[in-house]
Short mmCIF file of C-alpha atoms in Angstrom, two decimals:
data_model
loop_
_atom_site.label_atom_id
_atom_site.label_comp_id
_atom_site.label_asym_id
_atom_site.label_seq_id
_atom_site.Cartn_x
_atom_site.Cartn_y
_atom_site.Cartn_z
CA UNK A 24 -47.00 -18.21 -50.62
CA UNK A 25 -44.29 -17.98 -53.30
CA UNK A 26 -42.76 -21.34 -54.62
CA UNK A 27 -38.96 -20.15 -53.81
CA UNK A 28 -36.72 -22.87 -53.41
CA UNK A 29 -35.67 -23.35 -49.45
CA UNK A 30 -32.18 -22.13 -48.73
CA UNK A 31 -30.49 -23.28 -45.60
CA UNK A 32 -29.60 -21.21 -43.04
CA UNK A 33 -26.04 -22.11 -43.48
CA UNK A 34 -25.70 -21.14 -46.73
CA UNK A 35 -27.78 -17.85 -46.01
CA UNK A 36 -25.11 -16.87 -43.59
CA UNK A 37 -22.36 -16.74 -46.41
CA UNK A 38 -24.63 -14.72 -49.12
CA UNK A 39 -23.64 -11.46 -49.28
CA UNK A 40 -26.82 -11.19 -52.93
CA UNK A 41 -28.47 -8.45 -50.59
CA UNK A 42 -31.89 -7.58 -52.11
CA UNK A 43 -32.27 -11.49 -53.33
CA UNK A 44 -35.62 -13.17 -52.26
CA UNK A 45 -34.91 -15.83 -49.74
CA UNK A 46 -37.34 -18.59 -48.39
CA UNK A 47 -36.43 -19.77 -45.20
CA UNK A 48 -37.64 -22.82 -42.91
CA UNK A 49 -36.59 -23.70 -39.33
CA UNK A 50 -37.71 -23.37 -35.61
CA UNK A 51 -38.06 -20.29 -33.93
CA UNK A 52 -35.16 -19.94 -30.69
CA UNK A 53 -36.67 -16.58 -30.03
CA UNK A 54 -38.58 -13.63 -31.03
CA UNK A 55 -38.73 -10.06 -29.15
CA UNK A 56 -39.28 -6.81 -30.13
CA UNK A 57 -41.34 -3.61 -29.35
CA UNK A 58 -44.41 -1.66 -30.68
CA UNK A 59 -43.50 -1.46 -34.67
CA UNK A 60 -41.23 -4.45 -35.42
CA UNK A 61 -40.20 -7.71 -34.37
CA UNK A 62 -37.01 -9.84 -34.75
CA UNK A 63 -37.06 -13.66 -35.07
CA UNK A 64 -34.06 -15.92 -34.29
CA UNK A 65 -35.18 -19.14 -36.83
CA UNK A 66 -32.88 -21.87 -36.86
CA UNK A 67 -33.02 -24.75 -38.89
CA UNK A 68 -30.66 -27.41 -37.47
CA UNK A 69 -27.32 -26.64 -40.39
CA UNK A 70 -25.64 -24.59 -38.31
CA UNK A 71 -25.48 -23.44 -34.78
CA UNK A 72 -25.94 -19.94 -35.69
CA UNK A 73 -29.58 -18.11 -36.02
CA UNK A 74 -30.72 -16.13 -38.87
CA UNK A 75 -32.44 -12.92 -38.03
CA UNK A 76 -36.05 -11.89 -39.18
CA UNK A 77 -37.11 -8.48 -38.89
CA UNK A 78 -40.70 -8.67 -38.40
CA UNK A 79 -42.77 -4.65 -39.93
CA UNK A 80 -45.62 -5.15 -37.12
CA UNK A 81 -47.41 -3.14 -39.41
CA UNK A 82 -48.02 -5.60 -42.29
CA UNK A 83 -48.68 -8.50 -40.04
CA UNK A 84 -51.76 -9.25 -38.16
CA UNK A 85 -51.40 -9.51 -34.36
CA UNK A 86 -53.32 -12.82 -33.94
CA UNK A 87 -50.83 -14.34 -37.21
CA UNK A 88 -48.02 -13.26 -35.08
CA UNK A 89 -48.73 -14.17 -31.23
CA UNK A 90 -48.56 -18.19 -31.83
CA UNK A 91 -45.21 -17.24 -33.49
CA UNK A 92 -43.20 -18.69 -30.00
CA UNK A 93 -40.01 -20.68 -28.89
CA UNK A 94 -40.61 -23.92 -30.36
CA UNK A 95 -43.30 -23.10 -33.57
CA UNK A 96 -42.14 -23.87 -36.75
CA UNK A 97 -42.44 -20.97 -39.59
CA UNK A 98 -41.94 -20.62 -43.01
CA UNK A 99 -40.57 -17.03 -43.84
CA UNK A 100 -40.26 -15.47 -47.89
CA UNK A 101 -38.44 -12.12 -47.21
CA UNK A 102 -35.39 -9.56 -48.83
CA UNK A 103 -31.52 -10.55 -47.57
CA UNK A 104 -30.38 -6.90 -46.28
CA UNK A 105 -27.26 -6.27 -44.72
CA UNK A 106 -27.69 -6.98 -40.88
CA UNK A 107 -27.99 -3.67 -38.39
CA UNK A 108 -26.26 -5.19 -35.52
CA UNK A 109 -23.34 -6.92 -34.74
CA UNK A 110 -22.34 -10.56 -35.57
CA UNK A 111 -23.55 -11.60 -39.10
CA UNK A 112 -23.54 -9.76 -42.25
CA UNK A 113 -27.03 -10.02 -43.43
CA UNK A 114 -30.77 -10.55 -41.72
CA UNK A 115 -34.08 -11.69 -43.38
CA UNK A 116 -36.82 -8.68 -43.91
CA UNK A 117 -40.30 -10.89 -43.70
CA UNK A 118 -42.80 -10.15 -46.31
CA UNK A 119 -44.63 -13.54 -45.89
CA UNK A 120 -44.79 -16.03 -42.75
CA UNK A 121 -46.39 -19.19 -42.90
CA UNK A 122 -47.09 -21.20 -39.51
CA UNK A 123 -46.26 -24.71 -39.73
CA UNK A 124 -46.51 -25.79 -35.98
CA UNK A 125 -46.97 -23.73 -32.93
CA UNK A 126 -45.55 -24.67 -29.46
CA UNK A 127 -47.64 -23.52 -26.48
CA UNK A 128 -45.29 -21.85 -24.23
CA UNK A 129 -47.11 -23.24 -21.21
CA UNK A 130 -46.63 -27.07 -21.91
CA UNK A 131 -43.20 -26.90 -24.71
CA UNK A 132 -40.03 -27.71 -22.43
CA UNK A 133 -37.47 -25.87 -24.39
CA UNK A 134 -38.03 -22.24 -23.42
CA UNK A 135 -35.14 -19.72 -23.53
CA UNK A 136 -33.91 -20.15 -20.31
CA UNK A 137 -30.67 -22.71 -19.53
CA UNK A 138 -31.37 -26.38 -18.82
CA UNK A 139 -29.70 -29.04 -17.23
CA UNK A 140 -28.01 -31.90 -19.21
CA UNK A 141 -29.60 -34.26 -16.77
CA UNK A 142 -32.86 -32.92 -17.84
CA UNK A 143 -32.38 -32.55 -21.38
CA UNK A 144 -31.91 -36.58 -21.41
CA UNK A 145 -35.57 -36.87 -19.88
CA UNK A 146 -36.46 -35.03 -23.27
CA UNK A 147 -34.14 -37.09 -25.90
CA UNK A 148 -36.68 -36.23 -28.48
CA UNK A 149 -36.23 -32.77 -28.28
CA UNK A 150 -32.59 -32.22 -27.06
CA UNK A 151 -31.87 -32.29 -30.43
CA UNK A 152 -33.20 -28.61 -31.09
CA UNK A 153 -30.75 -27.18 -28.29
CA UNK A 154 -27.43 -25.69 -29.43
CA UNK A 155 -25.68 -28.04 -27.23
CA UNK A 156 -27.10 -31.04 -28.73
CA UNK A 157 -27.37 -29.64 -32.39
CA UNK A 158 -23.87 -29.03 -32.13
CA UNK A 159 -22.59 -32.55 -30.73
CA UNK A 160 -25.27 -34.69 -33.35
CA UNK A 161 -23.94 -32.73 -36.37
CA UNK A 162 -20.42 -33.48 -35.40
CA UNK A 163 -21.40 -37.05 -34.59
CA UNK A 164 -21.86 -36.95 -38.82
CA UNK A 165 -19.00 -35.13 -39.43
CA UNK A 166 -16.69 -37.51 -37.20
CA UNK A 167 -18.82 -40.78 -39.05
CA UNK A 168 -17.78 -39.56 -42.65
CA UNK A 169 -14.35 -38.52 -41.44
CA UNK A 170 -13.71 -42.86 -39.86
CA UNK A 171 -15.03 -43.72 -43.37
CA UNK A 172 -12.83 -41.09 -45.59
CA UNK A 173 -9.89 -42.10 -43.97
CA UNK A 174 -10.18 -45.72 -44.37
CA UNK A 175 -11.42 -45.90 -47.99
CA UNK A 176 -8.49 -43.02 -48.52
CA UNK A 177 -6.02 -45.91 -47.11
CA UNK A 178 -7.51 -48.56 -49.49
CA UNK A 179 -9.17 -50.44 -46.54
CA UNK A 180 -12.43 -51.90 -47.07
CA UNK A 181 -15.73 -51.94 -45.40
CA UNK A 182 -16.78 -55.23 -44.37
CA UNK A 183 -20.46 -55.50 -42.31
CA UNK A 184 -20.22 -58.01 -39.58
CA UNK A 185 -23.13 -59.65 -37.99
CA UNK A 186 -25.03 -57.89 -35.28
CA UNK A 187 -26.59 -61.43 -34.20
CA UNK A 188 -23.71 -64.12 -32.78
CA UNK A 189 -23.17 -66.70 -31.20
CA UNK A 190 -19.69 -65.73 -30.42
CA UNK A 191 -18.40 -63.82 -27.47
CA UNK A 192 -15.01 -62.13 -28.77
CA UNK A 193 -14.26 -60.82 -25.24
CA UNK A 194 -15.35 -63.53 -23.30
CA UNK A 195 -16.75 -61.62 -21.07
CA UNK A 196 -20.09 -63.03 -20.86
CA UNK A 197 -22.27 -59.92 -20.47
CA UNK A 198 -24.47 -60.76 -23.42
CA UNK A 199 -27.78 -59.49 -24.38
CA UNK A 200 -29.27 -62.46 -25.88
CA UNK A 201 -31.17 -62.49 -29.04
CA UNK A 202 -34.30 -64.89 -28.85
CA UNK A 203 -37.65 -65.59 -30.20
CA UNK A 204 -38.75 -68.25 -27.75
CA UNK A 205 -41.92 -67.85 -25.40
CA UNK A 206 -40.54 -66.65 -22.58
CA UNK A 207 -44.10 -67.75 -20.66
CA UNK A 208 -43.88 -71.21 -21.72
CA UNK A 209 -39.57 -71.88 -22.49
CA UNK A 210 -38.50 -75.58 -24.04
CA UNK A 211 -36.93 -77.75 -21.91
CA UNK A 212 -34.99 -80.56 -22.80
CA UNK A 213 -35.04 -83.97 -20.50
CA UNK A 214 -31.87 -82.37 -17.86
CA UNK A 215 -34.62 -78.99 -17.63
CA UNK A 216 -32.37 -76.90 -19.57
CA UNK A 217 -33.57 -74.69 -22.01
CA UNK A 218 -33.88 -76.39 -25.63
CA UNK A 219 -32.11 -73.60 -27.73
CA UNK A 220 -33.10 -76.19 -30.98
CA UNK A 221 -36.57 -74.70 -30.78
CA UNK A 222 -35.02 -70.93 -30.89
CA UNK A 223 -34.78 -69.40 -34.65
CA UNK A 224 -31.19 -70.15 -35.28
CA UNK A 225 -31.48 -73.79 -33.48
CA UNK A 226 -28.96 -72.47 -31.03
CA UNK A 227 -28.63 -69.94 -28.34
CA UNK A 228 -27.50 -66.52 -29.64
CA UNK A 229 -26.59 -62.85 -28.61
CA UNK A 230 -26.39 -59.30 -29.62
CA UNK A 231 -22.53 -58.55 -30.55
CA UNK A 232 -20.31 -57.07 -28.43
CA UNK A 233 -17.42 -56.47 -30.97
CA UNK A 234 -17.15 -57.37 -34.95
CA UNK A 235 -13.62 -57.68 -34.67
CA UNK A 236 -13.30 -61.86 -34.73
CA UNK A 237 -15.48 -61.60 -38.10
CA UNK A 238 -13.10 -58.49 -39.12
CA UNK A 239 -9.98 -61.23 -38.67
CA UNK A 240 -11.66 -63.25 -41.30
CA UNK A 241 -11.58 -60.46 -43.74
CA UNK A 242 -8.19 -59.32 -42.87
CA UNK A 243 -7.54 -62.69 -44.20
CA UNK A 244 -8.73 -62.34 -47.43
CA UNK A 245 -9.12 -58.88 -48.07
CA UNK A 246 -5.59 -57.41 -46.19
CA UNK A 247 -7.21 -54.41 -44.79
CA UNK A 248 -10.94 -53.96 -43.74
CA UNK A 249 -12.76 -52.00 -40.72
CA UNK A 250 -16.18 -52.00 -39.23
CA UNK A 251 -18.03 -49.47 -37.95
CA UNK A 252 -21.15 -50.86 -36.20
CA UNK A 253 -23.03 -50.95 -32.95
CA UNK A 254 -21.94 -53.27 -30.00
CA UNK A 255 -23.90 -54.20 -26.80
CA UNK A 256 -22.45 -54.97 -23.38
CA UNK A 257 -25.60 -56.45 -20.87
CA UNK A 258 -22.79 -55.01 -17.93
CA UNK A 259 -24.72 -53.20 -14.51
CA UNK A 260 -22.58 -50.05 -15.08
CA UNK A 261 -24.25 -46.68 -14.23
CA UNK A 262 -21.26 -44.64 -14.89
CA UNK A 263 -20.38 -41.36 -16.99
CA UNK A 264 -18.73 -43.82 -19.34
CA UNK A 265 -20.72 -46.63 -20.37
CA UNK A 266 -23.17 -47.49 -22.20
CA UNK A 267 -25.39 -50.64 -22.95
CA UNK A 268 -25.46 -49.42 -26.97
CA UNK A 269 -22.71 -48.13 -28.39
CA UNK A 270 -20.94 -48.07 -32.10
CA UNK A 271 -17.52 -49.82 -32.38
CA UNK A 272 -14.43 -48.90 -35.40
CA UNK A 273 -12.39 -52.12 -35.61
CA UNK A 274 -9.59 -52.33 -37.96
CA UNK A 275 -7.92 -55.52 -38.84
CA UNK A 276 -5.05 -55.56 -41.05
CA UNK A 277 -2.97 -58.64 -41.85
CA UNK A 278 1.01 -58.23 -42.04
CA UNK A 279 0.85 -55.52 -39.10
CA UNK A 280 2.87 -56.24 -36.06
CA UNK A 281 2.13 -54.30 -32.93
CA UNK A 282 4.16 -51.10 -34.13
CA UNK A 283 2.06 -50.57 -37.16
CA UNK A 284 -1.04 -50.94 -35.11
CA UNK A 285 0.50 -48.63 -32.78
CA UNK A 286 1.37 -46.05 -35.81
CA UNK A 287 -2.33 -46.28 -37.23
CA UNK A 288 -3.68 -45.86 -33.92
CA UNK A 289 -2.29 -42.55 -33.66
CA UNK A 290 -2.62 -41.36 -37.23
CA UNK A 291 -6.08 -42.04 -37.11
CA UNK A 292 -6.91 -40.59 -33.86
CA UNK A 293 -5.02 -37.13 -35.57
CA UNK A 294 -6.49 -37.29 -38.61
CA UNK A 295 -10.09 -37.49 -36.80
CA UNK A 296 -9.34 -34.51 -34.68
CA UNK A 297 -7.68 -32.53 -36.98
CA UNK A 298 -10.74 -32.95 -38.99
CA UNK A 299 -13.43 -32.05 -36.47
CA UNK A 300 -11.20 -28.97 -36.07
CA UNK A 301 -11.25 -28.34 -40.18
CA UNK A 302 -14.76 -29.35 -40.08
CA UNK A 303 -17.02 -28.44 -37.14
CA UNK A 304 -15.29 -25.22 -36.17
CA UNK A 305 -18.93 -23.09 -35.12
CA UNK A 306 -19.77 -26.45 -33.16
CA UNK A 307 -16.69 -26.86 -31.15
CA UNK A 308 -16.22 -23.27 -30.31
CA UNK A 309 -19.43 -23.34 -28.97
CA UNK A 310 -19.15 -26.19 -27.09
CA UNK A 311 -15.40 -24.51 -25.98
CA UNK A 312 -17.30 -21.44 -24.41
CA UNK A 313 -20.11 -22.88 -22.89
CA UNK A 314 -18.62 -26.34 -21.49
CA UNK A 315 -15.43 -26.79 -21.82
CA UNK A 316 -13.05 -23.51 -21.93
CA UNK A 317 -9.88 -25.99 -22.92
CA UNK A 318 -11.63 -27.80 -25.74
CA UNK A 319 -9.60 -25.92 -28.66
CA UNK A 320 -6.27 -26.16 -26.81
CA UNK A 321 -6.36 -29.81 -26.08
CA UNK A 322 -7.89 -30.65 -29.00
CA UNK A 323 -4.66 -28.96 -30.78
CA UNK A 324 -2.33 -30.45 -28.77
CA UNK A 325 -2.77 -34.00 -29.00
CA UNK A 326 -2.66 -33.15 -33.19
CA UNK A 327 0.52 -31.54 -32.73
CA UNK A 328 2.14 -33.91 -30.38
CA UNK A 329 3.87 -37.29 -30.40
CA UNK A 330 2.32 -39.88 -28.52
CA UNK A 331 4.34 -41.55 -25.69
CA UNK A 332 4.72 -45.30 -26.12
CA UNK A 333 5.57 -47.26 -23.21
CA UNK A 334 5.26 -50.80 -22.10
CA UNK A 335 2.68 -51.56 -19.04
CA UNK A 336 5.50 -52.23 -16.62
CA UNK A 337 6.85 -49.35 -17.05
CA UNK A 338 4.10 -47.43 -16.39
CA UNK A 339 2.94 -49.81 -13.13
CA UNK A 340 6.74 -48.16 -11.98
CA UNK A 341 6.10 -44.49 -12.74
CA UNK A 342 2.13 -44.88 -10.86
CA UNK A 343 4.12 -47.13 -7.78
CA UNK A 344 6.70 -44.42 -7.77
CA UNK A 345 4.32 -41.36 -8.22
CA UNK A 346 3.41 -40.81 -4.50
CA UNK A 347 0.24 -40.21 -5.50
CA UNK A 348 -3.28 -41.07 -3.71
CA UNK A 349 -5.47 -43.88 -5.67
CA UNK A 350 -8.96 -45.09 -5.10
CA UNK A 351 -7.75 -48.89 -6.68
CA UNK A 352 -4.25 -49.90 -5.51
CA UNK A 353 -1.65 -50.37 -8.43
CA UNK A 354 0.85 -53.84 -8.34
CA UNK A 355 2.01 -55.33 -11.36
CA UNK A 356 -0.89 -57.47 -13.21
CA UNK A 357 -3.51 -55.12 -11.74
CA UNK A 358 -6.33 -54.21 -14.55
CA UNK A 359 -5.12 -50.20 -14.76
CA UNK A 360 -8.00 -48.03 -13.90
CA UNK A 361 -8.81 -44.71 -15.76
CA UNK A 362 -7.44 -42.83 -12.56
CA UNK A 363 -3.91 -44.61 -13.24
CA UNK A 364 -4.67 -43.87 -17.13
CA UNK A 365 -5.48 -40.49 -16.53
CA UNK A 366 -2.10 -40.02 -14.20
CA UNK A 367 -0.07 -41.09 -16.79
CA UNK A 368 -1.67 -38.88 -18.96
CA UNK A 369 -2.23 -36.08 -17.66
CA UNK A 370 0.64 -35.46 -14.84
CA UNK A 371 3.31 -37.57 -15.95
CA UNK A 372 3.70 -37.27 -19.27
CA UNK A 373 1.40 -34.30 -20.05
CA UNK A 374 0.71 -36.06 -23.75
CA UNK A 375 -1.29 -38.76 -25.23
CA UNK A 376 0.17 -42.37 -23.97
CA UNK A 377 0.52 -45.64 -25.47
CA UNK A 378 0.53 -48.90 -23.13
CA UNK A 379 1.95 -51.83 -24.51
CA UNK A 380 2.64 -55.69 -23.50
CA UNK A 381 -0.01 -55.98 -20.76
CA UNK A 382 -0.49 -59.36 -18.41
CA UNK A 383 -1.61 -61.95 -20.24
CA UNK A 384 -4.19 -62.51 -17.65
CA UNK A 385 -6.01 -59.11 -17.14
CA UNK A 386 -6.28 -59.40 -21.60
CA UNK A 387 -7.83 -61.07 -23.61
CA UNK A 388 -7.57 -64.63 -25.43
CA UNK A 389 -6.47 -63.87 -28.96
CA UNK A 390 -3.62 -61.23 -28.67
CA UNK A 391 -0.23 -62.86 -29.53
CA UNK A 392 1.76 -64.07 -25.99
CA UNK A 393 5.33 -62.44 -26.32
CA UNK A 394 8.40 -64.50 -25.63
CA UNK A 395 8.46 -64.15 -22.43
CA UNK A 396 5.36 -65.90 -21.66
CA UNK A 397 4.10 -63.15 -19.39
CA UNK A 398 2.98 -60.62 -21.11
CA UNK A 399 1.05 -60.10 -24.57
CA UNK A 400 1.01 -57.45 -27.35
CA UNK A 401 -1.76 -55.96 -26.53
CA UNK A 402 -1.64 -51.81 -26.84
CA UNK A 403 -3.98 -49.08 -25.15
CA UNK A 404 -4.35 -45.65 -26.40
CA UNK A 405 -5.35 -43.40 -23.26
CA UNK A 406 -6.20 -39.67 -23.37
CA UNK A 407 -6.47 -36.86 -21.08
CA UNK A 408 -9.73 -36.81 -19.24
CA UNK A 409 -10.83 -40.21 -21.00
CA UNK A 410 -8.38 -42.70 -20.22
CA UNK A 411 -8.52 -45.62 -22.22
CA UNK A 412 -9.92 -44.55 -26.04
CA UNK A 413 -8.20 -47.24 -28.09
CA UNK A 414 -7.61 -51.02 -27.15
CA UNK A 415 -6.47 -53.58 -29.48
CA UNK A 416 -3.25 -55.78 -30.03
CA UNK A 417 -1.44 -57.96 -32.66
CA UNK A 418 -3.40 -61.31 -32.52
CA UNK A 419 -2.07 -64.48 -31.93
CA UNK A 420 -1.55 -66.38 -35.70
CA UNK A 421 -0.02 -69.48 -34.25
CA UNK A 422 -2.96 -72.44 -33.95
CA UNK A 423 -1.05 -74.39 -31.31
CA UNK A 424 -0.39 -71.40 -29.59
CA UNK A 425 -3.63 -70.38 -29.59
CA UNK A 426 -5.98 -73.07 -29.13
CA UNK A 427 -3.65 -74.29 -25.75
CA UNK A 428 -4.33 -70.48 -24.14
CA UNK A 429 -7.96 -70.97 -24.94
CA UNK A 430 -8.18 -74.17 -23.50
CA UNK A 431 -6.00 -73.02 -20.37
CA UNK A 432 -8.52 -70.08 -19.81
CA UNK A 433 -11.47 -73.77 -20.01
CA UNK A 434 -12.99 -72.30 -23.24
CA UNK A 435 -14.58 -74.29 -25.51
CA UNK A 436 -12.40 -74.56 -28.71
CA UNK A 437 -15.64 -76.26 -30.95
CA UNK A 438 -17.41 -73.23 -30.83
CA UNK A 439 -14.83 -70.65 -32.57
CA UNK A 440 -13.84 -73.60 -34.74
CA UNK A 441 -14.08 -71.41 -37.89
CA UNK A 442 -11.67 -68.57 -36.57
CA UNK A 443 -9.45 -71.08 -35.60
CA UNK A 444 -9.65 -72.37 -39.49
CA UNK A 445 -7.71 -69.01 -40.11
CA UNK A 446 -4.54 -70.38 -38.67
CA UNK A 447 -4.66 -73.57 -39.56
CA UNK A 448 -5.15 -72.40 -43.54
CA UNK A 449 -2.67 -69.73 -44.53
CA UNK A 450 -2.22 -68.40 -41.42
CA UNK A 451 -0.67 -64.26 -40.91
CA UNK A 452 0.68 -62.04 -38.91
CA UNK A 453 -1.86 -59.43 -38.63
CA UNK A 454 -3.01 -56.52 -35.61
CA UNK A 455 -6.07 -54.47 -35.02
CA UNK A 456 -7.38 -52.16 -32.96
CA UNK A 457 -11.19 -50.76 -31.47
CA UNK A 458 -12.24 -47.15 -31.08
CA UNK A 459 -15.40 -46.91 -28.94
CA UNK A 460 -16.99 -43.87 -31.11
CA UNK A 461 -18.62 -42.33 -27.79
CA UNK A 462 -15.05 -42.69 -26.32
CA UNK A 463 -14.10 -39.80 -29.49
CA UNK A 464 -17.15 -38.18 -29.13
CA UNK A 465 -16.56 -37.88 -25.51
CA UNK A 466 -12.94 -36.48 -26.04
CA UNK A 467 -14.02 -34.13 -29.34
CA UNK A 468 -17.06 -32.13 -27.79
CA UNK A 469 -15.29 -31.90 -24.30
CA UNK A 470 -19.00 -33.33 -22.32
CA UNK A 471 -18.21 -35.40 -19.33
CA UNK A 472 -21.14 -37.94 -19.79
CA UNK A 473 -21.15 -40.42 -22.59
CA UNK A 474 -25.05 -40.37 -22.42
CA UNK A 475 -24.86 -36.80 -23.69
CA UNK A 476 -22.99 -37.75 -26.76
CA UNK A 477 -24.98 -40.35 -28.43
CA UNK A 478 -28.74 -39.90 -29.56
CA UNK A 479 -30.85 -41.71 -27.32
CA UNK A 480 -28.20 -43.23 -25.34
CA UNK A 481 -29.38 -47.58 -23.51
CA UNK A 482 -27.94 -47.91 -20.07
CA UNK A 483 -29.66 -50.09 -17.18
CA UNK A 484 -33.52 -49.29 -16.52
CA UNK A 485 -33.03 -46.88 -19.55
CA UNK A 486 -34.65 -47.58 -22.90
CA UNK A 487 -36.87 -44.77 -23.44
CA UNK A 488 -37.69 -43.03 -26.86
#
């Protein structure tokens, strides 16, 4: 064949050079046709949308062109001429076609009827090549680059925090732990415990389930840093909305009280969706008709509206007062469910809702304890149809303060004795916040099961591919 420099389909879509000799690479969606010619929908993973090949049967053999199925991969050097039918401006006459890899029809999954989302996860591997799941991993990049533009645009920096730990920052204690001991044959010291000073790090450690006490560090020295990394939680939860694997934005910026977290919160959360809106227009729409038919609309709304802020009591009295039906009961110091969340949300308010100054006891040990000794200043950002998307706080800077909570809730102080060092040296007021990226994902693509946004999504009994 011709040595013509590949173009992408995307960019093929936009030429308007008709005559020009195009080379063109992808995976055929579909190819039909009757006696004399033969059209081709080749796609090539840039774009949702399909470039047309009209096939001459005339000047192809028929045994070159019956392997030529859903699935095969082709190589095609033809004209650009102005398209016949409806919907794009210009189609691919073939002069040469060169078979990469066929796909027998009889044993390749992906044929051109619909399939179930529960299905396509069986197939992870090859979900990819569906328009659902083309669409929702290319805007998986585009919403990756946008976290990153918008920090480095701010002047925050990057900092990498440690996958491996020996930390829990929620203190939750659902920990996958990261070991290279025989399992057939563990140490045991003289009490029959296990002797973590045989383990590689001479000490028992985990997989991370949040960067954000190592993020405090650099807010200490740097002002203004973010990670973007993923996080493990070992927690039993078969539900549409967790996973075992899952990436984690944590900014931590010192001098921020809980309004400024509360104002970067929602710029952020804007300036993501107003980008996936700038950026992944094909991809949403899509994903619009075929899922979600008020994807656009909400996604529009929350840009253009002003988020409700609110403290948590208040809200426990609009959900006491609503009349309304709940699975989990709502009192004041209950953990609020995504139900209540969603109620909030969706009915009450009809708009994006910030909680603020939550229990002390349903959150967790580092945000700052308000004066009333009740409550902390803690904030969560819920969403219609996600509930909770954002959940951070302003953190506690006082070391007294601090270390007496932690030792109230019987944790032991020794072990975090180098984020305490951060208030006892130089010590700041300073807030952050974390963004579960399948949370976003969840809310920008409109799919209802987190599993569905995320590659090869880890959840109990699940770690195929």
């Amino acid at each position: 064949m011709e040595t013509i420099r590949r173009t992408k389909i995307s960019d093929l879509l936009q030429r308007e050079d008709f005559g020009a000799t195009i080379s063109v690479k992808g995976w055929v969606r579909t190819r039909r046709g009757n006696k004399n010619v033969n059209f081709i929908n080749l796609n090539d993973g840039s774009t949702i949308n399909n470039i047309q090949i009209v096939v001459d049967l005339a000047s192809f053999s028929e045994d070159h062109l019956k392997v030529i199925t859903t699935g095969s991969c082709i190589h095609v050097i033809g004209t650009l001429v102005e398209s016949q039918g409806q919907g794009q401006k210009g189609e691919i006459q073939a002069k040469e076609i060169e078979i990469y890899g066929t796909a027998d029809p009889a044993t390749y999954p992906l044929q051109k009827k619909g399939h179930s989302l529960e299905f396509l996860r069986e197939i992870a591997h090859l979900r990819p090549r569906t328009n659902t799941f083309g669409a929702i991993f290319r805007m998986r990049h585009h919403m990756s680059f946008a976290i990153h533009k918008y920090f480095n645009d701010k002047g925050f920096y990057y900092l990498h925090t440690p996958i491996i730990t020996a930390s829990d920052a929620e203190g939750a204690g659902a920990m996958f732990q990261a070991t290279t001991l025989n399992l057939n044959n563990i140490p045991r010291t003289e009490e029959g415990k296990i002797n973590y000073t045989e383990d590689f790090f001479g000490r028992q450690t985990n997989l991370t389930v949040s960067g954000q006490l190592e993020g405090e560090l650099g807010a200490m020295a740097l002002g203004g840093v973010y990670t973007f990394g993923p996080t493990f939680r070992a927690e039993n939860s078969n539900t549409p909305r967790h996973l075992a694997e899952f990436w984690m934005i944590e900014p931590e910026v010192a001098f921020y009280d809980i309004h400024d977290n509360m104002d970067l919160a929602e710029d952020f959360l804007k300036y993501l969706i107003r980008y996936a809106l700038d950026n992944c227009k094909d991809d949403i729409q899509f994903l619009n008709d075929m899922f979600d038919k008020e994807l656009v609309e909400r996604l529009n709304f929350v840009v253009a509206n002003d988020f409700v802020r609110l403290t948590y009591t208040e809200g426990v009295k609009i959900l006491e007062e609503s009349g309304a039906k709940f699975e989990f009961p709502v009192y004041w110091g209950a953990d609020l469910q995504s139900e209540h969340e969603r109620y909030l949300v969706e009915n009450h308010f009809k708009r994006p809702v910030i909680l603020t100054d939550y229990p002390k006891e349903i959150k967790s040990f580092y945000m700052k304890q308000n004066e009333d000794g009740k409550t902390v200043r803690g904030m969560d950002v819920l969403f219609p149809k996600i509930g909770e998307i954002i959940g951070g706080s302003e953190r506690e800077a006082d070391y007294d303060k601090l270390t007496k909570h932690m030792e109230s809730l019987g944790m032991d102080i020794n072990t975090l004795w180098w984020y305490l060092d951060t208030r006892r040296f130089g010590t700041a007021p300073h807030a952050g916040f974390g963004l579960g990226f399948e949370r976003l994902m969840l809310f920008v693509t409109g799919m209802a099961n987190i599993r569905d946004v995320i590659p090869f999504p880890r959840t109990p009994n699940n770690a195929e591919f």
